[in-house]
Short mmCIF file of N, CA and C in Angstrom, two decimals:
data_model
loop_
_atom_site.label_atom_id
_atom_site.label_comp_id
_atom_site.label_asym_id
_atom_site.label_seq_id
_atom_site.Cartn_x
_atom_site.Cartn_y
_atom_site.Cartn_z
N MET H 1 -4.42 27.63 13.27
CA MET H 1 -3.31 27.26 12.61
C MET H 1 -3.29 26.37 11.50
N ASN H 2 -2.49 26.96 10.21
CA ASN H 2 -2.95 26.29 9.32
C ASN H 2 -1.54 25.63 8.87
N ALA H 3 -2.11 23.83 8.24
CA ALA H 3 -0.87 23.41 8.16
C ALA H 3 -0.23 23.73 6.80
N VAL H 4 0.72 23.55 6.70
CA VAL H 4 1.62 23.48 5.61
C VAL H 4 2.33 22.36 4.72
N SER H 5 1.84 22.38 3.51
CA SER H 5 2.74 20.72 3.15
C SER H 5 3.91 21.35 2.48
N THR H 6 4.91 20.27 2.96
CA THR H 6 5.94 20.41 2.30
C THR H 6 6.32 19.33 1.28
N GLY H 7 5.60 18.53 0.85
CA GLY H 7 5.49 17.65 -0.04
C GLY H 7 6.08 16.58 0.45
N THR H 8 6.71 16.23 1.92
CA THR H 8 7.34 15.69 2.36
C THR H 8 6.66 14.09 2.46
N GLU H 9 5.24 14.40 2.81
CA GLU H 9 4.62 12.75 2.68
C GLU H 9 4.41 12.15 1.97
N SER H 10 4.13 12.96 0.53
CA SER H 10 3.85 12.40 -0.68
C SER H 10 5.34 11.55 -1.28
N SER H 11 6.35 12.51 -1.06
CA SER H 11 7.62 11.77 -1.62
C SER H 11 8.08 10.68 -0.62
N MET H 12 7.62 10.33 0.65
CA MET H 12 7.78 9.39 1.59
C MET H 12 7.08 8.42 0.98
N LYS H 13 5.39 8.75 0.68
CA LYS H 13 4.96 7.43 -0.02
C LYS H 13 5.48 6.90 -1.32
N ALA H 14 6.30 7.78 -1.96
CA ALA H 14 6.48 7.40 -3.32
C ALA H 14 8.02 6.45 -3.04
N MET H 15 9.08 6.95 -2.38
CA MET H 15 10.33 6.14 -1.75
C MET H 15 9.56 4.93 -1.22
N GLU H 16 8.60 4.94 -0.53
CA GLU H 16 7.79 3.44 -0.20
C GLU H 16 7.63 2.36 -1.10
N SER H 17 6.74 2.70 -1.96
CA SER H 17 6.61 2.18 -3.01
C SER H 17 7.77 1.55 -3.75
N ASP H 18 8.68 2.66 -3.83
CA ASP H 18 9.73 1.92 -4.79
C ASP H 18 10.57 1.35 -4.33
N MET H 19 10.54 1.27 -2.99
CA MET H 19 11.50 0.46 -2.18
C MET H 19 10.75 -1.15 -2.13
N ILE H 20 9.25 -0.95 -1.88
CA ILE H 20 8.94 -2.56 -2.20
C ILE H 20 8.77 -2.81 -3.38
N GLU H 21 8.71 -1.94 -4.40
CA GLU H 21 8.96 -2.71 -5.59
C GLU H 21 10.36 -3.01 -5.87
N GLU H 22 11.39 -2.56 -5.52
CA GLU H 22 12.64 -3.31 -5.64
C GLU H 22 12.73 -4.44 -4.49
N MET H 23 12.32 -4.76 -3.51
CA MET H 23 12.10 -5.86 -2.69
C MET H 23 11.91 -6.80 -3.31
N VAL H 24 10.49 -6.81 -4.05
CA VAL H 24 9.61 -7.79 -4.79
C VAL H 24 10.40 -8.06 -5.87
N LYS H 25 11.45 -7.39 -6.80
CA LYS H 25 12.16 -7.45 -7.93
C LYS H 25 13.21 -8.52 -7.51
N ASP H 26 13.59 -8.21 -6.64
CA ASP H 26 14.85 -9.24 -5.83
C ASP H 26 14.85 -10.18 -5.65
N VAL H 27 13.46 -10.20 -4.78
CA VAL H 27 13.07 -11.76 -4.22
C VAL H 27 12.40 -12.83 -5.59
N ASN H 28 11.81 -12.23 -6.45
CA ASN H 28 11.47 -12.87 -7.72
C ASN H 28 12.49 -13.03 -8.54
N ASP H 29 13.41 -12.42 -8.48
CA ASP H 29 14.69 -12.84 -9.35
C ASP H 29 15.00 -14.12 -9.04
N GLY H 30 15.10 -14.84 -7.85
CA GLY H 30 15.47 -15.74 -7.22
C GLY H 30 14.74 -16.87 -7.42
N SER H 31 14.57 -18.09 -6.42
CA SER H 31 14.01 -19.07 -6.77
C SER H 31 12.28 -18.92 -5.89
N VAL H 32 11.98 -17.97 -5.34
CA VAL H 32 10.74 -17.64 -4.77
C VAL H 32 10.07 -16.60 -5.39
N ARG H 33 8.75 -16.87 -5.58
CA ARG H 33 7.74 -16.16 -6.71
C ARG H 33 6.62 -15.63 -5.57
N ILE H 34 6.38 -14.10 -5.81
CA ILE H 34 5.62 -13.33 -4.66
C ILE H 34 4.32 -13.62 -5.16
N LYS H 35 3.00 -13.88 -4.41
CA LYS H 35 1.65 -14.06 -5.15
C LYS H 35 1.12 -13.05 -4.79
N ILE H 36 1.40 -12.59 -3.57
CA ILE H 36 0.22 -11.86 -2.67
C ILE H 36 1.04 -10.66 -1.84
N ILE H 37 0.77 -9.24 -1.95
CA ILE H 37 1.38 -8.52 -1.41
C ILE H 37 0.40 -7.92 -0.10
N VAL H 38 0.65 -7.61 1.10
CA VAL H 38 -0.36 -7.15 2.23
C VAL H 38 0.10 -5.76 2.42
N GLY H 39 -0.72 -4.88 2.45
CA GLY H 39 -0.53 -3.58 2.67
C GLY H 39 -1.64 -2.58 3.02
N ASP H 40 -1.73 -1.45 2.34
CA ASP H 40 -2.84 -0.59 2.98
C ASP H 40 -3.50 -0.37 1.55
N GLU H 41 -4.51 0.74 1.66
CA GLU H 41 -4.81 1.21 0.22
C GLU H 41 -4.18 1.78 -0.63
N ASP H 42 -3.30 2.12 -0.50
CA ASP H 42 -2.24 2.57 -1.76
C ASP H 42 -2.30 1.74 -2.62
N SER H 43 -2.69 2.51 -3.80
CA SER H 43 -2.96 1.56 -5.42
C SER H 43 -1.60 2.05 -6.01
N THR H 44 -0.75 3.12 -5.79
CA THR H 44 0.41 3.19 -6.41
C THR H 44 1.68 1.98 -6.14
N MET H 45 1.62 1.57 -5.00
CA MET H 45 2.42 0.14 -4.99
C MET H 45 2.27 -1.06 -5.70
N ILE H 46 0.98 -1.41 -5.69
CA ILE H 46 0.51 -2.41 -6.36
C ILE H 46 0.26 -2.09 -7.86
N SER H 47 0.24 -0.98 -8.26
CA SER H 47 0.18 -0.65 -9.46
C SER H 47 1.38 -1.12 -10.33
N LYS H 48 2.32 -0.14 -9.59
CA LYS H 48 4.00 -0.33 -10.12
C LYS H 48 4.31 -1.75 -10.07
N ILE H 49 4.23 -2.56 -9.15
CA ILE H 49 4.57 -3.77 -9.27
C ILE H 49 3.95 -4.63 -10.30
N ARG H 50 2.65 -4.37 -10.55
CA ARG H 50 1.73 -4.88 -11.56
C ARG H 50 2.61 -4.55 -12.87
N THR H 51 3.03 -3.58 -13.07
CA THR H 51 3.20 -2.74 -14.71
C THR H 51 4.64 -3.72 -14.58
N ASN H 52 5.60 -3.24 -13.71
CA ASN H 52 6.86 -3.66 -13.97
C ASN H 52 7.44 -4.98 -13.52
N ILE H 53 6.56 -5.49 -12.54
CA ILE H 53 7.06 -7.09 -12.31
C ILE H 53 6.40 -8.38 -12.71
N ASP H 54 5.21 -8.45 -12.04
CA ASP H 54 4.34 -9.32 -12.64
C ASP H 54 2.56 -8.76 -12.35
N THR H 55 2.03 -9.06 -13.56
CA THR H 55 1.01 -8.58 -13.59
C THR H 55 -0.18 -9.30 -12.62
N ASN H 56 0.34 -10.80 -12.17
CA ASN H 56 -0.55 -11.48 -11.80
C ASN H 56 -0.46 -11.51 -9.76
N ILE H 57 0.22 -10.67 -9.55
CA ILE H 57 0.54 -10.37 -8.04
C ILE H 57 -0.94 -9.66 -7.68
N GLY H 58 -1.44 -10.47 -6.43
CA GLY H 58 -2.72 -10.15 -5.82
C GLY H 58 -2.01 -9.00 -4.64
N LYS H 59 -3.26 -8.28 -4.05
CA LYS H 59 -2.99 -7.63 -2.90
C LYS H 59 -4.18 -7.65 -2.19
N THR H 60 -4.03 -7.69 -0.86
CA THR H 60 -4.69 -7.72 0.07
C THR H 60 -4.66 -6.82 1.49
N LEU H 61 -5.56 -6.27 2.02
CA LEU H 61 -5.50 -5.18 2.88
C LEU H 61 -4.93 -5.85 4.39
N ASP H 62 -3.82 -5.63 4.94
CA ASP H 62 -3.70 -5.94 6.37
C ASP H 62 -4.97 -5.63 7.55
N ALA H 63 -4.94 -6.21 8.45
CA ALA H 63 -6.05 -6.57 9.73
C ALA H 63 -6.25 -4.93 10.19
N ASN H 64 -4.87 -4.34 10.35
CA ASN H 64 -4.97 -3.14 11.18
C ASN H 64 -5.71 -2.26 10.35
N HIS H 65 -5.79 -1.89 9.07
CA HIS H 65 -5.92 -1.18 7.87
C HIS H 65 -7.41 -1.07 7.45
N VAL H 66 -7.89 -2.79 7.75
CA VAL H 66 -9.36 -3.15 7.47
C VAL H 66 -10.34 -2.37 8.66
N LYS H 67 -9.55 -2.68 10.13
CA LYS H 67 -10.03 -1.88 11.49
C LYS H 67 -9.89 -0.45 11.30
N GLU H 68 -9.34 0.14 10.78
CA GLU H 68 -9.25 1.46 10.87
C GLU H 68 -10.37 2.19 9.74
N ILE H 69 -10.65 1.52 8.84
CA ILE H 69 -11.34 1.65 7.69
C ILE H 69 -13.06 1.36 8.02
N LEU H 70 -13.19 0.34 8.83
CA LEU H 70 -14.13 0.02 9.19
C LEU H 70 -14.75 0.87 10.18
N ARG H 71 -13.29 1.51 11.26
CA ARG H 71 -13.89 2.61 12.35
C ARG H 71 -14.58 3.63 11.82
N ASN H 72 -13.64 4.24 10.93
CA ASN H 72 -13.97 5.61 10.16
C ASN H 72 -15.59 5.28 9.48
N HIS H 73 -15.87 4.58 8.91
CA HIS H 73 -17.14 4.49 8.05
C HIS H 73 -18.19 4.22 9.35
N LEU H 74 -18.02 3.63 10.48
CA LEU H 74 -19.06 3.67 11.51
C LEU H 74 -19.15 5.09 12.22
N TYR H 75 -18.00 5.76 12.35
CA TYR H 75 -18.22 6.92 13.06
C TYR H 75 -18.77 8.09 12.08
N PHE H 76 -18.83 7.75 10.98
CA PHE H 76 -19.61 8.57 9.94
C PHE H 76 -20.82 8.53 9.62
N VAL H 77 -21.20 7.35 9.89
CA VAL H 77 -22.63 6.76 9.77
C VAL H 77 -23.29 7.11 11.04
N LYS H 78 -22.59 7.42 12.26
CA LYS H 78 -23.06 7.48 13.40
C LYS H 78 -23.29 9.00 13.49
N LYS H 79 -22.35 9.91 12.88
CA LYS H 79 -22.60 11.01 12.66
C LYS H 79 -23.96 11.47 12.21
#
């Protein structure tokens, strides 16, 4: 069975980064300033935020993604 890409996943990722960018912009317009975004390895979101809002916003991986990355690396080392 072959998987057929409909482009849905990529458009959902684009919508996700657009939504996060909009939320950061809304929060930063008030009295609160966001310093760090916690997320996955998606570089699109942090790139858009740094380009359009604040170049000083940092990014860190959440624990679940770190565990998944480590597990995948260990799996391939074991092979």
